[in-house]
PDB file of C-alpha atoms and ligand atoms in Angstrom:
ATOM      1  CA  MET A  16       0.000   0.000   0.000  1.00 51.00           C
ATOM      2  CA  ILE A  17       1.344   3.457  -0.833  1.00 71.00           C
ATOM      3  CA  PRO A  18       2.127   5.950   0.569  1.00 81.00           C
ATOM      4  CA  THR A  19       3.650   4.540   3.769  1.00 88.00           C
ATOM      5  CA  ALA A  20       4.179   6.313   7.095  1.00 89.00           C
ATOM      6  CA  HIS A  21       7.589   7.740   6.184  1.00 93.00           C
ATOM      7  CA  ILE A  22       7.735   7.799   2.372  1.00 93.00           C
ATOM      8  CA  GLU A  23       5.229   9.833   0.373  1.00 89.00           C
ATOM      9  CA  VAL A  24       5.110   8.458  -3.146  1.00 89.00           C
ATOM     10  CA  LYS A  25       2.352   9.734  -5.412  1.00 82.00           C
ATOM     11  CA  GLU A  26       2.761   7.289  -8.338  1.00 83.00           C
ATOM     12  CA  GLU A  27       3.339   3.524  -8.592  1.00 84.00           C
ATOM     13  CA  GLY A  28       6.706   2.495 -10.010  1.00 90.00           C
ATOM     14  CA  ILE A  29       8.430   5.809  -9.343  1.00 94.00           C
ATOM     15  CA  ILE A  30      11.158   4.254  -7.188  1.00 97.00           C
ATOM     16  CA  ALA A  31      13.799   2.258  -9.106  1.00 98.00           C
ATOM     17  CA  LYS A  32      14.645  -1.396  -8.263  1.00 98.00           C
ATOM     18  CA  THR A  33      18.036  -0.200  -7.017  1.00 98.00           C
ATOM     19  CA  VAL A  34      18.310   2.572  -4.427  1.00 98.00           C
ATOM     20  CA  LEU A  35      21.505   4.258  -3.228  1.00 98.00           C
ATOM     21  CA  MET A  36      21.288   5.384   0.400  1.00 98.00           C
ATOM     22  CA  PRO A  37      23.605   8.039   1.799  1.00 97.00           C
ATOM     23  CA  GLY A  38      22.881   9.030   5.405  1.00 97.00           C
ATOM     24  CA  ASP A  39      22.613  12.736   4.674  1.00 94.00           C
ATOM     25  CA  PRO A  40      19.675  14.169   2.667  1.00 96.00           C
ATOM     26  CA  LEU A  41      21.986  16.836   1.223  1.00 93.00           C
ATOM     27  CA  ARG A  42      24.253  14.116  -0.108  1.00 93.00           C
ATOM     28  CA  ALA A  43      21.226  12.531  -1.813  1.00 96.00           C
ATOM     29  CA  LYS A  44      20.484  15.944  -3.372  1.00 96.00           C
ATOM     30  CA  PHE A  45      24.150  16.358  -4.395  1.00 94.00           C
ATOM     31  CA  ILE A  46      24.090  12.973  -6.188  1.00 96.00           C
ATOM     32  CA  ALA A  47      20.822  13.791  -7.978  1.00 98.00           C
ATOM     33  CA  ASP A  48      22.057  17.291  -8.977  1.00 97.00           C
ATOM     34  CA  THR A  49      25.533  16.156 -10.033  1.00 96.00           C
ATOM     35  CA  PHE A  50      25.093  12.751 -11.655  1.00 97.00           C
ATOM     36  CA  LEU A  51      21.444  12.078 -12.588  1.00 98.00           C
ATOM     37  CA  GLU A  52      19.366  13.147 -15.562  1.00 98.00           C
ATOM     38  CA  ASN A  53      15.550  13.278 -15.858  1.00 97.00           C
ATOM     39  CA  VAL A  54      15.336  13.690 -12.082  1.00 98.00           C
ATOM     40  CA  CYS A  55      12.061  13.414 -10.209  1.00 96.00           C
ATOM     41  CA  LYS A  56      11.896  14.028  -6.443  1.00 96.00           C
ATOM     42  CA  PHE A  57       9.618  11.442  -4.821  1.00 95.00           C
ATOM     43  CA  ASN A  58      10.037  12.092  -1.103  1.00 94.00           C
ATOM     44  CA  ASN A  59      10.111  15.151   1.136  1.00 91.00           C
ATOM     45  CA  VAL A  60       8.775  13.719   4.394  1.00 93.00           C
ATOM     46  CA  ARG A  61      11.058  14.870   7.273  1.00 95.00           C
ATOM     47  CA  ASN A  62      13.429  16.262   4.610  1.00 94.00           C
ATOM     48  CA  ILE A  63      14.542  12.688   3.871  1.00 96.00           C
ATOM     49  CA  PHE A  64      14.843  13.566   0.199  1.00 95.00           C
ATOM     50  CA  GLY A  65      14.379  10.797  -2.386  1.00 97.00           C
ATOM     51  CA  TYR A  66      15.044  11.143  -6.115  1.00 98.00           C
ATOM     52  CA  THR A  67      14.739   8.914  -9.173  1.00 98.00           C
ATOM     53  CA  GLY A  68      16.646   9.648 -12.352  1.00 98.00           C
ATOM     54  CA  THR A  69      18.826   8.083 -15.006  1.00 98.00           C
ATOM     55  CA  TYR A  70      22.575   7.492 -14.949  1.00 98.00           C
ATOM     56  CA  LYS A  71      24.067   6.834 -18.393  1.00 97.00           C
ATOM     57  CA  GLY A  72      20.466   6.203 -19.484  1.00 97.00           C
ATOM     58  CA  ARG A  73      19.738   3.600 -16.780  1.00 98.00           C
ATOM     59  CA  LYS A  74      17.195   4.092 -13.961  1.00 98.00           C
ATOM     60  CA  ILE A  75      18.303   4.479 -10.342  1.00 98.00           C
ATOM     61  CA  SER A  76      16.995   6.096  -7.149  1.00 98.00           C
ATOM     62  CA  VAL A  77      18.799   7.793  -4.306  1.00 98.00           C
ATOM     63  CA  MET A  78      17.235   8.440  -0.910  1.00 98.00           C
ATOM     64  CA  ALA A  79      18.706   9.415   2.455  1.00 98.00           C
ATOM     65  CA  SER A  80      18.614   6.940   5.347  1.00 98.00           C
ATOM     66  CA  GLY A  81      19.172   9.348   8.256  1.00 98.00           C
ATOM     67  CA  MET A  82      21.655   8.341  10.958  1.00 98.00           C
ATOM     68  CA  GLY A  83      21.674   5.093  12.913  1.00 98.00           C
ATOM     69  CA  MET A  84      19.999   1.689  12.765  1.00 98.00           C
ATOM     70  CA  PRO A  85      16.495   2.743  13.880  1.00 98.00           C
ATOM     71  CA  SER A  86      16.399   5.269  11.029  1.00 98.00           C
ATOM     72  CA  ILE A  87      17.787   3.098   8.203  1.00 98.00           C
ATOM     73  CA  GLY A  88      15.698   0.252   9.657  1.00 98.00           C
ATOM     74  CA  ILE A  89      12.482   2.168   8.937  1.00 98.00           C
ATOM     75  CA  TYR A  90      13.375   3.503   5.499  1.00 98.00           C
ATOM     76  CA  SER A  91      14.934   0.322   4.133  1.00 98.00           C
ATOM     77  CA  TYR A  92      12.008  -1.790   5.408  1.00 98.00           C
ATOM     78  CA  GLU A  93       9.474   0.450   3.662  1.00 97.00           C
ATOM     79  CA  LEU A  94      11.473   0.563   0.410  1.00 97.00           C
ATOM     80  CA  PHE A  95      11.927  -3.225   0.289  1.00 98.00           C
ATOM     81  CA  ASN A  96       8.505  -4.247   1.546  1.00 96.00           C
ATOM     82  CA  PHE A  97       6.114  -1.664   0.073  1.00 95.00           C
ATOM     83  CA  TYR A  98       7.812  -0.134  -2.984  1.00 96.00           C
ATOM     84  CA  GLY A  99       9.242  -3.132  -4.841  1.00 95.00           C
ATOM     85  CA  VAL A 100      12.872  -2.188  -4.217  1.00 98.00           C
ATOM     86  CA  GLU A 101      15.238  -5.160  -4.769  1.00 98.00           C
ATOM     87  CA  ASN A 102      18.684  -3.705  -3.996  1.00 98.00           C
ATOM     88  CA  ILE A 103      19.822  -1.067  -1.533  1.00 98.00           C
ATOM     89  CA  ILE A 104      23.415   0.111  -1.578  1.00 98.00           C
ATOM     90  CA  ARG A 105      24.345   2.233   1.385  1.00 98.00           C
ATOM     91  CA  ILE A 106      27.000   4.848   0.577  1.00 98.00           C
ATOM     92  CA  GLY A 107      28.240   6.312   3.816  1.00 97.00           C
ATOM     93  CA  SER A 108      31.120   7.605   5.850  1.00 95.00           C
ATOM     94  CA  CYS A 109      33.102   5.745   8.484  1.00 97.00           C
ATOM     95  CA  GLY A 110      35.707   6.250  11.160  1.00 98.00           C
ATOM     96  CA  ALA A 111      38.861   4.144  10.657  1.00 98.00           C
ATOM     97  CA  TYR A 112      40.102   1.924  13.509  1.00 98.00           C
ATOM     98  CA  THR A 113      43.542   1.457  11.928  1.00 98.00           C
ATOM     99  CA  THR A 114      46.287   3.483  10.244  1.00 97.00           C
ATOM    100  CA  ASP A 115      46.053   0.977   7.354  1.00 97.00           C
ATOM    101  CA  LEU A 116      43.123   3.142   6.191  1.00 97.00           C
ATOM    102  CA  ASN A 117      43.652   6.744   5.031  1.00 95.00           C
ATOM    103  CA  LEU A 118      41.111   9.569   4.812  1.00 95.00           C
ATOM    104  CA  TYR A 119      38.970   9.114   1.668  1.00 94.00           C
ATOM    105  CA  ASP A 120      39.858   5.423   1.197  1.00 96.00           C
ATOM    106  CA  VAL A 121      36.862   3.356   0.023  1.00 97.00           C
ATOM    107  CA  ILE A 122      35.721   0.215   1.848  1.00 98.00           C
ATOM    108  CA  LEU A 123      33.442  -2.463   0.420  1.00 98.00           C
ATOM    109  CA  CYS A 124      31.818  -4.020   3.471  1.00 98.00           C
ATOM    110  CA  THR A 125      31.945  -7.830   3.499  1.00 98.00           C
ATOM    111  CA  GLU A 126      30.021  -8.150   6.780  1.00 98.00           C
ATOM    112  CA  ALA A 127      28.831  -5.977   9.650  1.00 98.00           C
ATOM    113  CA  TRP A 128      29.543  -6.883  13.279  1.00 98.00           C
ATOM    114  CA  SER A 129      27.401  -5.192  15.935  1.00 98.00           C
ATOM    115  CA  GLU A 130      26.411  -5.121  19.622  1.00 98.00           C
ATOM    116  CA  SER A 131      23.028  -3.811  18.466  1.00 98.00           C
ATOM    117  CA  SER A 132      19.771  -5.509  19.514  1.00 98.00           C
ATOM    118  CA  TYR A 133      18.151  -4.501  16.183  1.00 98.00           C
ATOM    119  CA  ALA A 134      18.085  -7.940  14.537  1.00 98.00           C
ATOM    120  CA  LYS A 135      17.182  -9.791  17.744  1.00 98.00           C
ATOM    121  CA  VAL A 136      14.272  -7.469  18.475  1.00 98.00           C
ATOM    122  CA  GLN A 137      13.163  -7.375  14.839  1.00 98.00           C
ATOM    123  CA  SER A 138      12.964 -11.147  14.327  1.00 98.00           C
ATOM    124  CA  GLY A 139      14.829 -13.063  17.046  1.00 98.00           C
ATOM    125  CA  TYR A 140      18.142 -13.205  15.110  1.00 97.00           C
ATOM    126  CA  GLU A 141      20.731 -14.377  17.674  1.00 96.00           C
ATOM    127  CA  TYR A 142      24.081 -13.566  16.081  1.00 98.00           C
ATOM    128  CA  ASP A 143      26.265 -10.479  16.031  1.00 98.00           C
ATOM    129  CA  THR A 144      27.430 -10.567  12.402  1.00 98.00           C
ATOM    130  CA  ILE A 145      25.500 -10.219   9.125  1.00 98.00           C
ATOM    131  CA  ALA A 146      27.015 -10.500   5.646  1.00 98.00           C
ATOM    132  CA  ALA A 147      26.406  -8.165   2.719  1.00 98.00           C
ATOM    133  CA  SER A 148      24.928  -9.658  -0.471  1.00 98.00           C
ATOM    134  CA  LEU A 149      27.626 -11.654  -2.283  1.00 98.00           C
ATOM    135  CA  THR A 150      25.946 -10.952  -5.618  1.00 98.00           C
ATOM    136  CA  LEU A 151      25.979  -7.175  -5.107  1.00 98.00           C
ATOM    137  CA  ASN A 152      29.493  -7.232  -3.686  1.00 98.00           C
ATOM    138  CA  SER A 153      30.944  -9.137  -6.613  1.00 98.00           C
ATOM    139  CA  LYS A 154      29.312  -6.637  -9.036  1.00 98.00           C
ATOM    140  CA  LEU A 155      30.554  -3.642  -7.010  1.00 98.00           C
ATOM    141  CA  ASN A 156      34.044  -5.106  -6.822  1.00 98.00           C
ATOM    142  CA  LYS A 157      34.165  -5.657 -10.595  1.00 98.00           C
ATOM    143  CA  ILE A 158      32.899  -2.096 -11.230  1.00 98.00           C
ATOM    144  CA  ALA A 159      35.579  -0.666  -8.908  1.00 98.00           C
ATOM    145  CA  GLU A 160      38.255  -2.655 -10.773  1.00 98.00           C
ATOM    146  CA  ASP A 161      36.956  -1.433 -14.141  1.00 98.00           C
ATOM    147  CA  LEU A 162      36.959   2.180 -12.881  1.00 96.00           C
ATOM    148  CA  GLY A 163      40.465   1.753 -11.414  1.00 96.00           C
ATOM    149  CA  ILE A 164      39.286   2.670  -7.898  1.00 96.00           C
ATOM    150  CA  LYS A 165      40.909   0.732  -5.052  1.00 96.00           C
ATOM    151  CA  VAL A 166      38.451  -0.732  -2.510  1.00 97.00           C
ATOM    152  CA  HIS A 167      39.346  -2.399   0.802  1.00 98.00           C
ATOM    153  CA  LYS A 168      37.138  -5.456   1.350  1.00 98.00           C
ATOM    154  CA  ASN A 169      36.657  -5.419   5.123  1.00 98.00           C
ATOM    155  CA  ARG A 170      34.462  -6.457   8.039  1.00 98.00           C
ATOM    156  CA  ILE A 171      33.043  -3.313   9.648  1.00 98.00           C
ATOM    157  CA  HIS A 172      31.550  -2.276  13.006  1.00 98.00           C
ATOM    158  CA  SER A 173      27.940  -1.021  13.047  1.00 98.00           C
ATOM    159  CA  SER A 174      27.638   0.922  16.295  1.00 98.00           C
ATOM    160  CA  ASP A 175      24.593   2.308  18.115  1.00 98.00           C
ATOM    161  CA  VAL A 176      26.744   4.865  19.920  1.00 98.00           C
ATOM    162  CA  PHE A 177      28.825   7.671  18.392  1.00 97.00           C
ATOM    163  CA  TYR A 178      30.088   9.265  21.636  1.00 97.00           C
ATOM    164  CA  ARG A 179      31.412   6.573  23.999  1.00 96.00           C
ATOM    165  CA  GLU A 180      32.632   7.430  27.486  1.00 97.00           C
ATOM    166  CA  ASN A 181      35.541   5.048  26.901  1.00 96.00           C
ATOM    167  CA  PHE A 182      37.005   6.293  23.599  1.00 96.00           C
ATOM    168  CA  ASP A 183      39.638   3.509  23.543  1.00 96.00           C
ATOM    169  CA  GLU A 184      37.043   0.702  23.334  1.00 96.00           C
ATOM    170  CA  TYR A 185      37.455   0.753  19.554  1.00 97.00           C
ATOM    171  CA  LYS A 186      40.863  -0.925  20.011  1.00 97.00           C
ATOM    172  CA  ASP A 187      39.187  -4.087  21.403  1.00 97.00           C
ATOM    173  CA  ILE A 188      36.643  -4.120  18.597  1.00 98.00           C
ATOM    174  CA  TYR A 189      39.474  -3.889  16.060  1.00 98.00           C
ATOM    175  CA  THR A 190      41.575  -6.565  17.792  1.00 98.00           C
ATOM    176  CA  HIS A 191      38.873  -9.038  18.875  1.00 98.00           C
ATOM    177  CA  HIS A 192      36.273  -8.635  16.143  1.00 98.00           C
ATOM    178  CA  GLY A 193      38.455  -7.671  13.178  1.00 98.00           C
ATOM    179  CA  CYS A 194      36.442  -4.545  12.279  1.00 98.00           C
ATOM    180  CA  THR A 195      38.598  -1.990  10.464  1.00 98.00           C
ATOM    181  CA  CYS A 196      36.154   0.916  10.738  1.00 98.00           C
ATOM    182  CA  VAL A 197      32.901   2.098  12.291  1.00 98.00           C
ATOM    183  CA  GLU A 198      29.590   3.365  10.941  1.00 98.00           C
ATOM    184  CA  MET A 199      26.061   3.122  12.322  1.00 98.00           C
ATOM    185  CA  GLU A 200      23.661   1.541   9.801  1.00 98.00           C
ATOM    186  CA  SER A 201      24.741  -1.569   7.862  1.00 98.00           C
ATOM    187  CA  PHE A 202      23.811  -4.265  10.399  1.00 98.00           C
ATOM    188  CA  ALA A 203      20.135  -3.190  10.312  1.00 98.00           C
ATOM    189  CA  LEU A 204      20.136  -2.730   6.535  1.00 98.00           C
ATOM    190  CA  PHE A 205      21.604  -6.202   5.904  1.00 98.00           C
ATOM    191  CA  HIS A 206      19.162  -7.772   8.357  1.00 98.00           C
ATOM    192  CA  ASN A 207      16.133  -6.198   6.658  1.00 98.00           C
ATOM    193  CA  ALA A 208      17.376  -7.397   3.274  1.00 98.00           C
ATOM    194  CA  ASN A 209      17.754 -10.952   4.591  1.00 98.00           C
ATOM    195  CA  ILE A 210      14.347 -11.241   6.251  1.00 98.00           C
ATOM    196  CA  LEU A 211      12.579  -9.732   3.221  1.00 98.00           C
ATOM    197  CA  GLY A 212      14.442 -11.798   0.581  1.00 98.00           C
ATOM    198  CA  LYS A 213      16.169  -8.719  -0.904  1.00 98.00           C
ATOM    199  CA  LYS A 214      19.792  -7.629  -1.421  1.00 98.00           C
ATOM    200  CA  ALA A 215      21.911  -5.006   0.358  1.00 98.00           C
ATOM    201  CA  ALA A 216      25.509  -3.822   0.246  1.00 98.00           C
ATOM    202  CA  CYS A 217      27.541  -0.979   1.678  1.00 98.00           C
ATOM    203  CA  LEU A 218      30.364   1.200   0.363  1.00 98.00           C
ATOM    204  CA  LEU A 219      32.038   3.525   2.853  1.00 98.00           C
ATOM    205  CA  THR A 220      34.503   6.389   2.565  1.00 97.00           C
ATOM    206  CA  VAL A 221      36.806   7.142   5.492  1.00 97.00           C
ATOM    207  CA  SER A 222      35.833  10.530   6.990  1.00 94.00           C
ATOM    208  CA  ASP A 223      37.902  10.309  10.178  1.00 95.00           C
ATOM    209  CA  ASN A 224      40.550   8.177  11.804  1.00 97.00           C
ATOM    210  CA  LEU A 225      40.191   7.265  15.478  1.00 97.00           C
ATOM    211  CA  VAL A 226      43.898   6.407  15.803  1.00 97.00           C
ATOM    212  CA  THR A 227      45.338   9.613  14.327  1.00 96.00           C
ATOM    213  CA  ARG A 228      42.249  11.766  15.179  1.00 95.00           C
ATOM    214  CA  GLU A 229      42.320  13.197  11.642  1.00 93.00           C
ATOM    215  CA  LEU A 230      38.942  14.612  10.528  1.00 92.00           C
ATOM    216  CA  THR A 231      37.249  15.919   7.403  1.00 88.00           C
ATOM    217  CA  THR A 232      34.715  18.778   7.434  1.00 85.00           C
ATOM    218  CA  SER A 233      31.100  18.217   6.338  1.00 76.00           C
ATOM    219  CA  GLU A 234      31.755  20.529   3.365  1.00 76.00           C
ATOM    220  CA  GLU A 235      34.735  18.426   2.243  1.00 78.00           C
ATOM    221  CA  ARG A 236      32.718  15.250   2.698  1.00 76.00           C
ATOM    222  CA  GLN A 237      29.833  16.374   0.525  1.00 66.00           C
ATOM    223  CA  GLY A 238      32.029  16.755  -2.562  1.00 64.00           C
ATOM    224  CA  ALA A 239      34.893  14.359  -1.908  1.00 74.00           C
ATOM    225  CA  PHE A 240      32.971  11.101  -1.761  1.00 89.00           C
ATOM    226  CA  THR A 241      32.582  10.877  -5.507  1.00 93.00           C
ATOM    227  CA  ASN A 242      34.643   7.694  -6.015  1.00 94.00           C
ATOM    228  CA  MET A 243      32.221   5.697  -3.866  1.00 96.00           C
ATOM    229  CA  MET A 244      29.262   7.341  -5.630  1.00 97.00           C
ATOM    230  CA  LYS A 245      30.612   6.535  -9.105  1.00 97.00           C
ATOM    231  CA  ILE A 246      31.006   2.858  -8.193  1.00 98.00           C
ATOM    232  CA  ALA A 247      27.481   2.627  -6.759  1.00 98.00           C
ATOM    233  CA  LEU A 248      25.863   4.575  -9.626  1.00 98.00           C
ATOM    234  CA  GLU A 249      27.068   1.939 -12.130  1.00 98.00           C
ATOM    235  CA  MET A 250      24.516  -0.421 -10.518  1.00 98.00           C
ATOM    236  CA  ALA A 251      21.742   1.507 -12.310  1.00 97.00           C
ATOM    237  CA  GLU A 252      19.594  -0.801 -14.469  1.00 92.00           C
TER     238      GLU A 252
HETATM  239  N1  LIG B 324      31.730   6.636  14.506  1.00 77.20           N
HETATM  240  C1  LIG B 324      30.550   6.205  14.034  1.00 77.20           C
HETATM  241  N2  LIG B 324      30.129   6.448  12.817  1.00 77.20           N
HETATM  242  C2  LIG B 324      30.918   7.164  12.008  1.00 77.20           C
HETATM  243  C3  LIG B 324      32.144   7.653  12.441  1.00 77.20           C
HETATM  244  C4  LIG B 324      32.566   7.363  13.745  1.00 77.20           C
HETATM  245  O1  LIG B 324      33.666   7.779  14.191  1.00 77.20           O
HETATM  246  N3  LIG B 324      32.683   8.341  11.419  1.00 77.20           N
HETATM  247  C5  LIG B 324      31.815   8.290  10.400  1.00 77.20           C
HETATM  248  N4  LIG B 324      30.741   7.586  10.746  1.00 77.20           N
END
């Protein structure tokens, strides 16, 4: 049934089968303005902008997820379950847990480890790790190779908490769980894809490094994440 509680679509079929999801609505707008043609804006609710357009003549949508698992949990569930979306590719930022990653490096997430209760509460899922779609990842990896963009294929940490009282906890998560970086959404996205029989993947660009404390500004981030965007946009069908 459309529209749903959080997405206000006026026409059937307006959302493409593949949706790119940055966290930030202004990044969704940047992608639509910079890379898409024949753009139509399909969502404004809560300023979670959603656009459909064509990339090299192929249809694709881009819609913001907001920050954190509760937020991407709502939007990805509605897109998959009510709007016929088959693939969601999150394109986000992450904080690096190691000096092996530099600012602006791109990571293709193989699996997300999390302390989150999202999947347990949602459907009784008992484990702390969820894999990305192998099908989407092998396509994204091939696209990155063809474009000559290096991607690190890594396990990542999906965290519910940005500001921890014990800053150094990340060292244990790196050492004991093998997560090279942290973001806040993929575990919930991958879970929704699995329970609904759909596909999800995640590309991340390093925006800060917890070891060196290097940071990027939000202005730099909005324009400088284009490598990750160009890889994901090639998934247009
Ligand atoms: N923590 C959580 N999420 C993030 C970070 C971080 O340091 N950087 C970018 N996304």
